[in-house]
Every structure is written in C-alpha cells, then in structure tokens.
mmCIF file of C-alpha atoms and ligand atoms in Angstrom:
data_model
loop_
_atom_site.group_PDB
_atom_site.id
_atom_site.type_symbol
_atom_site.label_atom_id
_atom_site.label_comp_id
_atom_site.label_asym_id
_atom_site.label_seq_id
_atom_site.Cartn_x
_atom_site.Cartn_y
_atom_site.Cartn_z
ATOM 1 C CA MET A 1 119.419 84.334 133.216
ATOM 2 C CA LYS A 2 121.787 85.639 130.798
ATOM 3 C CA THR A 3 120.842 85.492 127.507
ATOM 4 C CA GLN A 4 122.147 82.976 124.998
ATOM 5 C CA MET A 5 122.464 83.257 121.282
ATOM 6 C CA GLY A 6 122.410 80.162 119.451
ATOM 7 C CA TYR A 7 123.185 79.549 115.407
ATOM 8 C CA PHE A 8 120.537 77.392 113.810
ATOM 9 C CA ALA A 9 122.314 75.553 111.219
ATOM 10 C CA SER A 10 119.834 74.013 108.804
ATOM 11 C CA ILE A 11 121.006 71.371 107.118
ATOM 12 C CA GLU A 12 117.262 71.306 104.878
ATOM 13 C CA GLN A 13 117.856 74.984 103.870
ATOM 14 C CA TYR A 14 121.748 74.133 103.364
ATOM 15 C CA ARG A 15 124.017 71.412 101.692
ATOM 16 C CA PRO A 16 125.274 69.489 105.030
ATOM 17 C CA MET A 17 129.407 71.114 104.134
ATOM 18 C CA ASP A 18 128.113 74.243 104.380
ATOM 19 C CA ALA A 19 126.127 74.184 106.997
ATOM 20 C CA LEU A 20 128.826 72.951 109.153
ATOM 21 C CA GLU A 21 130.897 76.085 107.551
ATOM 22 C CA GLN A 22 128.432 77.996 109.155
ATOM 23 C CA ALA A 23 128.571 76.598 112.643
ATOM 24 C CA VAL A 24 132.551 76.945 112.631
ATOM 25 C CA ARG A 25 131.664 80.474 111.287
ATOM 26 C CA ALA A 26 128.849 81.374 113.981
ATOM 27 C CA GLU A 27 131.477 80.178 116.761
ATOM 28 C CA ASN A 28 133.893 81.925 115.905
ATOM 29 C CA VAL A 29 131.695 85.324 115.528
ATOM 30 C CA GLY A 30 130.600 84.414 119.653
ATOM 31 C CA PHE A 31 127.410 82.646 119.054
ATOM 32 C CA ASP A 32 126.931 80.165 122.425
ATOM 33 C CA SER A 33 124.911 76.774 120.896
ATOM 34 C CA ILE A 34 124.756 75.435 117.352
ATOM 35 C CA TRP A 35 121.585 74.270 116.629
ATOM 36 C CA VAL A 36 120.254 71.914 113.509
ATOM 37 C CA ASP A 37 116.445 70.672 112.202
ATOM 38 C CA ASP A 38 116.120 67.129 112.151
ATOM 39 C CA HIS A 39 114.259 65.906 109.570
ATOM 40 C CA PHE A 40 113.050 63.372 107.042
ATOM 41 C CA HIS A 41 111.639 65.992 103.980
ATOM 42 C CA PRO A 42 112.307 69.401 104.112
ATOM 43 C CA TRP A 43 109.943 72.646 104.562
ATOM 44 C CA TYR A 44 110.622 73.579 100.754
ATOM 45 C CA HIS A 45 110.768 71.740 97.796
ATOM 46 C CA THR A 46 112.998 73.722 95.457
ATOM 47 C CA ASN A 47 116.956 73.803 96.382
ATOM 48 C CA ALA A 48 115.926 71.809 99.564
ATOM 49 C CA GLN A 49 118.396 69.067 101.387
ATOM 50 C CA THR A 50 117.690 67.129 104.492
ATOM 51 C CA GLY A 51 120.758 65.555 105.801
ATOM 52 C CA GLN A 52 120.625 63.334 109.143
ATOM 53 C CA ALA A 53 120.757 65.525 111.551
ATOM 54 C CA TRP A 54 123.002 63.136 113.946
ATOM 55 C CA ALA A 55 125.139 62.827 111.603
ATOM 56 C CA TRP A 56 125.899 65.949 110.704
ATOM 57 C CA MET A 57 126.594 66.771 114.719
ATOM 58 C CA GLY A 58 129.507 64.653 115.215
ATOM 59 C CA ALA A 59 131.332 66.115 112.405
ATOM 60 C CA ALA A 60 130.321 69.687 113.361
ATOM 61 C CA LEU A 61 131.384 68.629 116.926
ATOM 62 C CA GLN A 62 134.235 67.652 116.031
ATOM 63 C CA ALA A 63 134.819 70.726 113.595
ATOM 64 C CA THR A 64 134.339 73.355 116.796
ATOM 65 C CA LYS A 65 135.708 73.895 120.093
ATOM 66 C CA LYS A 66 133.495 75.197 122.446
ATOM 67 C CA ALA A 67 129.606 75.612 121.264
ATOM 68 C CA PHE A 68 127.003 73.468 122.962
ATOM 69 C CA PHE A 69 125.063 71.573 120.069
ATOM 70 C CA SER A 70 121.358 70.008 120.319
ATOM 71 C CA THR A 71 119.192 68.932 117.661
ATOM 72 C CA CYS A 72 116.295 71.323 117.167
ATOM 73 C CA ILE A 73 114.134 69.316 117.495
ATOM 74 C CA THR A 74 114.228 65.293 117.098
ATOM 75 C CA CYS A 75 110.698 63.533 117.557
ATOM 76 C CA PRO A 76 111.455 59.998 119.304
ATOM 77 C CA ILE A 77 108.138 58.583 118.724
ATOM 78 C CA MET A 78 108.001 57.187 115.790
ATOM 79 C CA ARG A 79 110.650 56.772 112.842
ATOM 80 C CA TYR A 80 113.347 56.552 115.466
ATOM 81 C CA ASN A 81 113.200 53.630 118.278
ATOM 82 C CA PRO A 82 113.732 55.804 122.111
ATOM 83 C CA GLY A 83 116.402 53.317 122.671
ATOM 84 C CA VAL A 84 118.417 54.350 119.912
ATOM 85 C CA VAL A 85 117.641 57.908 119.916
ATOM 86 C CA ALA A 86 119.127 57.772 123.416
ATOM 87 C CA GLN A 87 122.086 56.265 122.832
ATOM 88 C CA THR A 88 123.294 58.353 119.890
ATOM 89 C CA PHE A 89 123.427 61.207 122.316
ATOM 90 C CA ALA A 90 125.022 59.365 125.038
ATOM 91 C CA THR A 91 127.403 58.640 122.854
ATOM 92 C CA LEU A 92 127.524 62.347 121.330
ATOM 93 C CA ARG A 93 127.954 63.435 124.982
ATOM 94 C CA GLN A 94 130.425 61.427 125.897
ATOM 95 C CA MET A 95 132.734 61.946 123.105
ATOM 96 C CA TYR A 96 131.734 65.581 123.908
ATOM 97 C CA PRO A 97 131.551 66.491 127.403
ATOM 98 C CA GLY A 98 129.450 69.518 128.483
ATOM 99 C CA ARG A 99 129.046 70.135 124.623
ATOM 100 C CA VAL A 100 125.413 68.056 123.600
ATOM 101 C CA GLY A 101 122.009 68.232 124.312
ATOM 102 C CA ILE A 102 118.998 67.095 122.590
ATOM 103 C CA ALA A 103 115.687 68.789 122.341
ATOM 104 C CA VAL A 104 112.770 66.475 121.679
ATOM 105 C CA GLY A 105 109.112 67.096 120.497
ATOM 106 C CA ALA A 106 105.709 65.151 119.263
ATOM 107 C CA GLY A 107 106.505 65.393 115.205
ATOM 108 C CA GLU A 108 106.011 66.137 112.281
ATOM 109 C CA ALA A 109 103.625 64.757 109.114
ATOM 110 C CA LEU A 110 106.772 65.876 106.740
ATOM 111 C CA ASN A 111 109.727 63.292 108.771
ATOM 112 C CA GLU A 112 107.332 60.612 110.427
ATOM 113 C CA VAL A 113 104.495 59.823 107.506
ATOM 114 C CA PRO A 114 107.040 58.774 104.620
ATOM 115 C CA VAL A 115 108.937 56.639 106.317
ATOM 116 C CA THR A 116 106.134 54.775 108.802
ATOM 117 C CA GLY A 117 102.834 55.839 106.915
ATOM 118 C CA GLU A 118 101.507 56.541 110.238
ATOM 119 C CA TRP A 119 99.953 59.792 111.687
ATOM 120 C CA PRO A 120 98.760 59.735 115.260
ATOM 121 C CA SER A 121 96.769 62.756 116.323
ATOM 122 C CA VAL A 122 98.407 65.518 118.694
ATOM 123 C CA PRO A 123 97.801 63.942 121.997
ATOM 124 C CA VAL A 124 98.612 60.556 121.355
ATOM 125 C CA ARG A 125 102.010 62.215 120.023
ATOM 126 C CA GLN A 126 102.308 63.754 123.167
ATOM 127 C CA ASP A 127 101.242 61.161 125.424
ATOM 128 C CA MET A 128 103.861 58.818 123.246
ATOM 129 C CA THR A 129 106.826 62.131 123.513
ATOM 130 C CA VAL A 130 106.144 61.537 127.207
ATOM 131 C CA GLU A 131 106.629 57.718 127.475
ATOM 132 C CA ALA A 132 110.059 57.901 125.332
ATOM 133 C CA VAL A 133 111.512 60.969 127.493
ATOM 134 C CA GLU A 134 110.891 58.756 130.544
ATOM 135 C CA VAL A 135 112.575 55.869 128.932
ATOM 136 C CA MET A 136 115.039 57.680 127.548
ATOM 137 C CA GLN A 137 115.961 59.015 130.884
ATOM 138 C CA LYS A 138 116.073 55.737 132.344
ATOM 139 C CA LEU A 139 118.362 54.764 130.040
ATOM 140 C CA TRP A 140 120.850 57.296 130.370
ATOM 141 C CA GLU A 141 120.801 57.045 134.190
ATOM 142 C CA SER A 142 120.109 53.019 135.166
ATOM 143 C CA LYS A 143 123.119 51.082 136.616
ATOM 144 C CA GLU A 144 120.781 48.318 135.925
ATOM 145 C CA PRO A 145 119.547 47.119 132.698
ATOM 146 C CA VAL A 146 116.164 48.449 131.962
ATOM 147 C CA SER A 147 112.852 46.783 131.696
ATOM 148 C CA PHE A 148 110.244 49.032 130.764
ATOM 149 C CA LYS A 149 106.638 48.031 129.261
ATOM 150 C CA GLY A 150 104.611 51.121 128.782
ATOM 151 C CA LYS A 151 101.918 52.024 126.284
ATOM 152 C CA TYR A 152 103.586 52.731 123.196
ATOM 153 C CA TYR A 153 107.196 50.850 124.107
ATOM 154 C CA THR A 154 108.622 47.467 125.552
ATOM 155 C CA PHE A 155 112.021 47.550 126.382
ATOM 156 C CA ASP A 156 113.379 43.992 127.641
ATOM 157 C CA LYS A 157 116.757 44.534 129.979
ATOM 158 C CA ALA A 158 118.196 47.373 127.752
ATOM 159 C CA PHE A 159 121.266 48.564 128.436
ATOM 160 C CA LEU A 160 123.543 51.652 127.345
ATOM 161 C CA TYR A 161 126.935 50.306 127.848
ATOM 162 C CA THR A 162 128.205 53.891 126.514
ATOM 163 C CA LYS A 163 127.258 56.761 129.140
ATOM 164 C CA PRO A 164 127.577 60.016 129.266
ATOM 165 C CA ASP A 165 129.602 61.576 132.376
ATOM 166 C CA ASP A 166 126.807 64.140 133.008
ATOM 167 C CA LYS A 167 122.956 64.256 132.352
ATOM 168 C CA VAL A 168 121.988 65.049 128.527
ATOM 169 C CA PRO A 169 120.092 68.365 128.919
ATOM 170 C CA LEU A 170 117.003 67.741 127.707
ATOM 171 C CA TYR A 171 114.615 70.586 125.782
ATOM 172 C CA PHE A 172 111.092 70.113 125.512
ATOM 173 C CA SER A 173 109.025 71.931 122.496
ATOM 174 C CA GLY A 174 105.255 73.152 123.302
ATOM 175 C CA MET A 175 103.952 75.080 120.943
ATOM 176 C CA GLY A 176 100.434 75.146 122.209
ATOM 177 C CA PRO A 177 99.290 75.453 125.670
ATOM 178 C CA LYS A 178 99.279 71.487 126.627
ATOM 179 C CA GLY A 179 102.571 71.064 125.153
ATOM 180 C CA ALA A 180 104.028 73.930 126.802
ATOM 181 C CA GLN A 181 103.025 72.354 130.238
ATOM 182 C CA LEU A 182 104.539 68.730 129.277
ATOM 183 C CA ALA A 183 107.453 70.616 128.614
ATOM 184 C CA GLY A 184 107.684 72.034 132.115
ATOM 185 C CA LYS A 185 107.120 68.787 133.480
ATOM 186 C CA HIS A 186 109.431 66.329 131.673
ATOM 187 C CA ALA A 187 112.301 68.172 130.588
ATOM 188 C CA ASP A 188 114.838 70.419 131.855
ATOM 189 C CA HIS A 189 114.460 73.595 129.430
ATOM 190 C CA LEU A 190 111.805 75.101 127.063
ATOM 191 C CA MET A 191 112.414 74.710 123.233
ATOM 192 C CA THR A 192 109.158 76.539 121.465
ATOM 193 C CA VAL A 193 108.930 78.324 117.888
ATOM 194 C CA SER A 194 108.406 82.113 117.147
ATOM 195 C CA ALA A 195 105.151 82.693 117.894
ATOM 196 C CA PRO A 196 103.765 86.781 118.919
ATOM 197 C CA PRO A 197 105.554 88.287 121.621
ATOM 198 C CA SER A 198 102.553 88.722 123.756
ATOM 199 C CA VAL A 199 101.703 84.398 123.182
ATOM 200 C CA LEU A 200 104.880 83.696 124.615
ATOM 201 C CA LYS A 201 104.986 85.778 127.596
ATOM 202 C CA ASN A 202 100.953 85.002 128.502
ATOM 203 C CA VAL A 203 100.316 81.261 127.019
ATOM 204 C CA THR A 204 103.710 79.482 126.416
ATOM 205 C CA ILE A 205 106.362 80.563 129.022
ATOM 206 C CA PRO A 206 103.125 79.949 131.898
ATOM 207 C CA ASN A 207 102.070 77.083 130.851
ATOM 208 C CA PHE A 208 105.793 75.970 131.127
ATOM 209 C CA GLU A 209 106.296 77.304 134.451
ATOM 210 C CA LYS A 210 103.071 75.568 135.807
ATOM 211 C CA GLY A 211 103.923 72.584 133.928
ATOM 212 C CA ALA A 212 107.789 72.718 135.557
ATOM 213 C CA ARG A 213 106.086 73.888 139.306
ATOM 214 C CA GLU A 214 103.603 70.796 139.198
ATOM 215 C CA ALA A 215 106.740 68.318 138.886
ATOM 216 C CA GLY A 216 108.580 70.257 141.921
ATOM 217 C CA LYS A 217 111.131 72.069 139.879
ATOM 218 C CA ASP A 218 112.243 75.721 139.902
ATOM 219 C CA PRO A 219 111.112 77.278 137.106
ATOM 220 C CA SER A 220 113.452 80.246 137.450
ATOM 221 C CA LYS A 221 116.765 78.104 136.592
ATOM 222 C CA MET A 222 115.126 76.659 133.413
ATOM 223 C CA GLU A 223 115.559 78.206 130.167
ATOM 224 C CA HIS A 224 113.329 79.215 127.539
ATOM 225 C CA ALA A 225 114.642 78.419 123.640
ATOM 226 C CA MET A 226 112.853 79.505 120.614
ATOM 227 C CA LEU A 227 113.819 78.685 117.018
ATOM 228 C CA VAL A 228 113.316 82.073 114.681
ATOM 229 C CA TRP A 229 114.034 82.689 111.482
ATOM 230 C CA TYR A 230 115.771 85.603 110.468
ATOM 231 C CA SER A 231 117.006 87.597 107.271
ATOM 232 C CA VAL A 232 119.210 90.509 107.313
ATOM 233 C CA ASP A 233 119.784 93.038 103.620
ATOM 234 C CA ALA A 234 120.422 96.420 103.377
ATOM 235 C CA ASP A 235 117.303 95.951 100.650
ATOM 236 C CA TYR A 236 114.322 95.115 103.247
ATOM 237 C CA ASP A 237 111.556 93.287 100.431
ATOM 238 C CA LYS A 238 115.187 91.445 99.193
ATOM 239 C CA ALA A 239 115.136 90.318 103.020
ATOM 240 C CA ILE A 240 111.861 89.479 103.670
ATOM 241 C CA GLU A 241 111.259 87.378 100.006
ATOM 242 C CA ALA A 242 114.627 84.884 101.141
ATOM 243 C CA LEU A 243 112.536 84.008 104.068
ATOM 244 C CA ARG A 244 109.906 82.013 101.366
ATOM 245 C CA PHE A 245 111.639 78.778 102.288
ATOM 246 C CA TRP A 246 110.561 78.841 105.920
ATOM 247 C CA ALA A 247 106.501 80.517 105.243
ATOM 248 C CA GLY A 248 105.398 76.520 105.146
ATOM 249 C CA CYS A 249 105.518 77.110 109.012
ATOM 250 C CA LEU A 250 103.379 79.495 108.968
ATOM 251 C CA VAL A 251 100.510 78.070 107.604
ATOM 252 C CA PRO A 252 98.681 75.900 110.774
ATOM 253 C CA ALA A 253 97.198 73.231 108.422
ATOM 254 C CA MET A 254 100.251 72.129 107.587
ATOM 255 C CA PHE A 255 100.658 71.051 111.544
ATOM 256 C CA LYS A 256 96.625 69.363 111.701
ATOM 257 C CA TYR A 257 96.981 67.170 108.344
ATOM 258 C CA LYS A 258 98.878 64.280 107.201
ATOM 259 C CA VAL A 259 100.971 66.766 105.093
ATOM 260 C CA SER A 260 104.010 64.838 104.071
ATOM 261 C CA ASP A 261 104.917 65.959 100.238
ATOM 262 C CA ALA A 262 107.425 69.036 99.635
ATOM 263 C CA LYS A 263 105.863 69.994 97.045
ATOM 264 C CA GLU A 264 102.428 70.421 98.657
ATOM 265 C CA VAL A 265 104.084 72.618 101.521
ATOM 266 C CA GLU A 266 105.610 74.345 98.961
ATOM 267 C CA LEU A 267 102.643 75.414 97.553
ATOM 268 C CA HIS A 268 100.988 76.442 100.523
ATOM 269 C CA ALA A 269 104.426 78.515 101.348
ATOM 270 C CA ASN A 270 104.157 80.431 98.310
ATOM 271 C CA LEU A 271 101.035 81.875 99.120
ATOM 272 C CA VAL A 272 102.504 83.655 102.047
ATOM 273 C CA GLY A 273 102.060 87.307 102.104
ATOM 274 C CA HIS A 274 105.543 89.747 103.541
ATOM 275 C CA ASP A 275 103.285 90.929 106.054
ATOM 276 C CA MET A 276 103.046 87.416 107.740
ATOM 277 C CA MET A 277 106.518 86.879 106.893
ATOM 278 C CA LYS A 278 107.370 90.070 108.777
ATOM 279 C CA ASP A 279 105.199 89.304 111.624
ATOM 280 C CA ASN A 280 106.443 85.808 112.505
ATOM 281 C CA PHE A 281 110.042 86.162 111.420
ATOM 282 C CA MET A 282 113.051 88.515 112.338
ATOM 283 C CA VAL A 283 114.030 91.119 109.540
ATOM 284 C CA ALA A 284 116.306 93.903 109.489
ATOM 285 C CA THR A 285 118.403 95.911 107.218
ATOM 286 C CA ASP A 286 121.011 95.942 109.844
ATOM 287 C CA ALA A 287 122.612 95.212 113.038
ATOM 288 C CA GLU A 288 120.444 98.116 114.627
ATOM 289 C CA GLY A 289 117.483 96.674 113.431
ATOM 290 C CA MET A 290 117.892 92.499 114.215
ATOM 291 C CA ILE A 291 118.886 94.027 117.698
ATOM 292 C CA LYS A 292 115.309 95.698 117.776
ATOM 293 C CA GLU A 293 113.554 92.478 116.701
ATOM 294 C CA ILE A 294 115.749 90.535 119.541
ATOM 295 C CA GLU A 295 115.151 92.795 121.946
ATOM 296 C CA ARG A 296 110.982 92.396 121.505
ATOM 297 C CA PHE A 297 111.701 88.682 122.659
ATOM 298 C CA LYS A 298 113.406 89.007 125.074
ATOM 299 C CA ALA A 299 110.915 91.132 126.587
ATOM 300 C CA ALA A 300 108.478 88.426 126.349
ATOM 301 C CA GLY A 301 110.983 86.207 128.243
ATOM 302 C CA ILE A 302 113.020 84.065 125.660
ATOM 303 C CA ASN A 303 116.596 83.751 127.307
ATOM 304 C CA HIS A 304 117.818 81.109 124.713
ATOM 305 C CA PHE A 305 117.902 82.344 120.761
ATOM 306 C CA CYS A 306 117.760 79.658 117.927
ATOM 307 C CA LEU A 307 118.628 81.781 115.205
ATOM 308 C CA GLY A 308 117.921 80.424 111.718
ATOM 309 C CA ASN A 309 120.023 82.754 109.059
ATOM 310 C CA SER A 310 117.699 82.860 105.670
ATOM 311 C CA SER A 311 119.448 86.009 104.535
ATOM 312 C CA PRO A 312 120.498 87.007 101.159
ATOM 313 C CA ASN A 313 124.180 86.891 101.844
ATOM 314 C CA VAL A 314 124.544 83.991 104.456
ATOM 315 C CA ASN A 315 128.052 85.005 105.337
ATOM 316 C CA LEU A 316 127.174 88.216 105.884
ATOM 317 C CA GLY A 317 123.906 87.050 107.962
ATOM 318 C CA ILE A 318 126.691 85.732 110.873
ATOM 319 C CA ASP A 319 129.240 88.094 111.009
ATOM 320 C CA ILE A 320 126.874 90.925 111.554
ATOM 321 C CA PHE A 321 126.446 89.111 114.567
ATOM 322 C CA LYS A 322 129.800 90.346 116.021
ATOM 323 C CA GLU A 323 127.749 93.179 116.736
ATOM 324 C CA ILE A 324 124.726 92.657 118.026
ATOM 325 C CA ILE A 325 125.804 89.652 120.473
ATOM 326 C CA PRO A 326 127.702 91.799 122.368
ATOM 327 C CA ALA A 327 124.430 94.411 122.850
ATOM 328 C CA VAL A 328 121.690 91.692 123.548
ATOM 329 C CA THR A 329 123.646 89.672 125.834
ATOM 330 C CA GLU A 330 125.269 92.214 128.338
HETATM 331 C C1 LIG B 1 101.050 70.984 117.270
HETATM 332 C C2 LIG B 1 101.465 71.380 119.190
HETATM 333 O O1 LIG B 1 101.577 70.956 119.964
HETATM 334 P P1 LIG B 1 103.015 70.846 120.456
HETATM 335 O O2 LIG B 1 102.922 69.726 120.914
HETATM 336 O O3 LIG B 1 102.663 72.069 121.533
HETATM 337 O O4 LIG B 1 103.910 71.046 119.644
HETATM 338 C C3 LIG B 1 104.237 70.361 118.851
HETATM 339 C C4 LIG B 1 105.761 70.594 117.865
HETATM 340 O O5 LIG B 1 106.730 70.477 119.321
HETATM 341 C C5 LIG B 1 106.592 69.834 116.967
HETATM 342 O O6 LIG B 1 105.316 69.231 115.856
HETATM 343 C C6 LIG B 1 107.804 69.621 116.446
HETATM 344 O O7 LIG B 1 107.880 68.427 116.441
HETATM 345 C C7 LIG B 1 108.006 70.255 115.848
HETATM 346 N N1 LIG B 1 109.268 70.662 115.210
HETATM 347 C C8 LIG B 1 110.079 71.868 115.946
HETATM 348 C C9 LIG B 1 109.473 72.660 117.359
HETATM 349 C C10 LIG B 1 109.908 73.727 117.794
HETATM 350 O O8 LIG B 1 109.635 74.380 119.278
HETATM 351 C C11 LIG B 1 111.119 73.860 117.337
HETATM 352 C C12 LIG B 1 112.142 73.759 116.330
HETATM 353 C C13 LIG B 1 110.997 72.131 115.711
HETATM 354 C C14 LIG B 1 111.617 71.362 114.128
HETATM 355 C C15 LIG B 1 111.728 70.342 114.297
HETATM 356 C C16 LIG B 1 110.138 69.885 114.792
HETATM 357 N N2 LIG B 1 109.678 68.539 114.218
HETATM 358 C C17 LIG B 1 110.645 67.974 113.775
HETATM 359 O O9 LIG B 1 110.226 66.770 113.898
HETATM 360 N N3 LIG B 1 111.779 68.276 113.694
HETATM 361 C C18 LIG B 1 112.250 69.525 113.483
HETATM 362 O O10 LIG B 1 113.789 69.702 112.976
HETATM 363 C C19 LIG B 1 99.606 72.220 119.234
HETATM 364 O O11 LIG B 1 98.859 73.420 118.862
HETATM 365 N N4 LIG B 1 99.449 71.409 120.355
HETATM 366 C C20 LIG B 1 98.300 71.777 120.960
HETATM 367 C C21 LIG B 1 97.199 71.025 120.780
HETATM 368 C C22 LIG B 1 96.676 71.115 119.712
HETATM 369 C C23 LIG B 1 95.884 70.036 119.560
HETATM 370 O O12 LIG B 1 95.653 69.091 120.455
HETATM 371 N N5 LIG B 1 94.870 69.789 118.705
HETATM 372 C C24 LIG B 1 93.975 68.959 118.586
HETATM 373 C C25 LIG B 1 92.755 69.774 117.843
HETATM 374 C C26 LIG B 1 92.182 70.555 119.071
HETATM 375 C C27 LIG B 1 90.538 71.276 118.105
HETATM 376 O O13 LIG B 1 89.803 70.377 118.148
HETATM 377 O O14 LIG B 1 90.959 72.443 117.643
HETATM 378 C C28 LIG B 1 94.388 68.335 117.238
HETATM 379 O O15 LIG B 1 94.650 68.403 115.835
HETATM 380 O O16 LIG B 1 93.789 66.695 117.632
HETATM 381 C C29 LIG B 1 98.275 72.540 122.440
HETATM 382 O O17 LIG B 1 98.116 72.787 123.317
HETATM 383 O O18 LIG B 1 99.377 71.299 123.060
HETATM 384 C C1 LIG B 2 106.452 76.827 113.572
HETATM 385 C C2 LIG B 2 107.453 75.835 113.230
HETATM 386 C C3 LIG B 2 107.535 74.490 113.988
HETATM 387 C C4 LIG B 2 108.779 73.895 113.029
HETATM 388 C C5 LIG B 2 108.990 73.906 111.874
HETATM 389 C C6 LIG B 2 110.833 72.881 111.923
HETATM 390 O O1 LIG B 2 110.166 71.740 112.025
HETATM 391 C C7 LIG B 2 112.162 74.030 111.778
HETATM 392 C C8 LIG B 2 113.019 73.107 111.073
#
C-alpha cells in the first residue's frame, strides 16, 4: 500500500484560523490528508486553544481543493450523541465527495468530564464506541428510518435525510491491544498514536489484523494510520523543547485517571524529560533527519502518517516536506 502523508492541524495548539492557514499550506506542499484534533479541553494550559473540530473542518474543506480530511479523533459516545456525529459527517461528505472521513475512539477525560461529569472505565467506553459505530453505520446506510435499542443508545425511527453519495471511511483508534483488535473488527482502518516501532509491529498491527480477519475483512486493504508529533529546527535542543505542549500525552496516568483540568496536565507535562520526548516524537535538524524518523515507523508497518507540527518555526516545519514527501512516498 502506498504511504500517505497527512498533516495534523491542531486547533488546541494553534488558533483555528492559524491552523486553517497551515492546512492550506500543507495541501500546497503535497500532503495527501489533513487531520484535526476533536477536543473540549486541551493537552496543555498555557497559550492553548480548543476550537470545535467540525466547525473548523467545514471552513478548512472549503479553503482547500483536494486533500482528504478527518478528525483525529472524535469520541462519539458521551459529549456527542452518535446520531449527531453521523449526521455531521454525512453532511460534510455529501458536500465534499471523496474528501471526508472520521476517526473514532473511546475518549479522554479532558473532553468528556468537563461537560458530562462522567468517566466510565476503559472497557465500558470501548463497548460504547463499538455500539456508537454500529448505529452510525446504520444511519449512514439505511434507506429506512432506524429504530435501535442498544445497551447505551436508543434511536426511535431516526432518519438521515442528508446522506453521502458513498461510504464515510471510518478509522478507529486502538492504542492498546484490545482497542486495536476492536478497530480491525469494526472499522475500515486503524488509527493509533506514536508508540515504539516494536510495539506497533508486534502488538498493535497484529491485533488490528486479527480483528479484521475475525470480521471477514482483508487486512492488506486496510490502512495503518498513526498520529505523531514532530519538530524540526537547526538547534536540536530547541526542537525538542518545542514539543513540550504534547508531553502530557506521554504520562500514562493522564489516560487512566479522571484528569480533566489542562492546568493539571501541564504540571505533569513539564516534568517529562527530553529523552522521553525524543523517543516518542520525531525530532530532527533537517529534512534528512525527518526522513530517517519517518522510515523508522514505515518499517514498523505505518502507511498513513498524521504529522503534528510542533516546530519552533511552523511554516518551515511545513515547507520542509517539499523535500521529504517525495523521498518517503516513492
Ligand atoms: C486507553 C487505551 O484504550 P484504547 O481503546 O486502545 O485507546 C483509547 C484511545 O483511542 C482514546 O483515548 C482516544 O479517544 C484518544 N485520542 C486519540 C487517539 C488516537 O489514536 C489518535 C488521536 C487521538 C486524539 C484524540 C483522542 N481522543 C479524543 O477525545 N480527541 C482527540 O482528538 C488502552 O490502553 N486500552 C487497553 C486496555 C486498557 C484497560 O482496559 N485498562 C484497564 C485496567 C487494566 C489494568 O488493571 O491494568 C482500565 O484502565 O480500567 C487495550 O488493550 O485496549
Ligand atoms: C497518547 C496520545 C493520545 C492522543 C492525544 C490527543 O488527544 C491528541 C490530540
């Protein structure tokens, strides 16, 4: 499968209009796809934003010409009703045929707790995600009104009058082995987050493929997409430090516990050392260094990169891909 290069335009790290300008620039440089975070609270407090992802996508799709767009990722189970998620992505895909997909996942306390107060366990949220996906697919496909009584959601003769002309591609986030297996079983493609290449190769991707085979699908036709942040600067230490905004994602407790206050995440993020950031993110001083970083993950089986640009000079961090994209996709 040909490697695809995606640009992650963060609307929690950047003001929405700045992220939109980045998306336009990234498309012009040759990125295949644009991905946007779907958050309520951000992963860092100082100088953070959190624009609404779907509102941003509408504007960004109109401002660009051909790039594929998806959230990275939407949690369709708590603060959003899955029926309204299905309606939103049906509308966007009808308006921009072939250019819109959705990635789903079991959520983060940062986004769900502030507006619901609830935080079910990981297995329950995974179960809710599977049910949400089932009902979203029914709404997208059904020519008749949908009535559904599940464990978590009830639909009473719900009908989407605005439908896409073809299927909305569905990515499913699996960070752990069970999440990856569920992704293979219930979605079209895998979405995951940067992890050591050995884990991706020996745990995440095999579990995803196992899930796909269980559902009778051909895993060789399914993408392995991954969100990973990068920073490029001639000064290596400056490049690493510029990734600090995302360091909270490297603290496992942020996923396990009900942490929904960005100030609290920031306190933990500020304790993360450069070695850990270097190991989990991509840091380089030039295009050649970035190509090496991308090749590490390609060798582990990743074939769709969602690259979050945390470079000190953001435009340079986009323009450098004129040289990188041909080298990693040929
Ligand atoms: C926590 C792991 O669960 P998993 O289902 O694999 O992954 C969860 C993530 O998909 C979500 O949190 C997702 O919403 C995060 N996310 C995101 C993910 C991604 O791949 C790319 C981009 C994004 C950006 C984004 C996200 N979320 C948003 O809301 N908005 C965004 O923009 C996991 O580790 N799962 C393990 C099982 C773990 C488990 O069950 N643990 C038990 C305890 C076990 C023990 O005792 O040790 C527990 O915690 O109760 C697995 O195997 O699946
Ligand atoms: C380990 C990182 C999980 C995804 C974090 C996130 O929400 C990024 C937008």
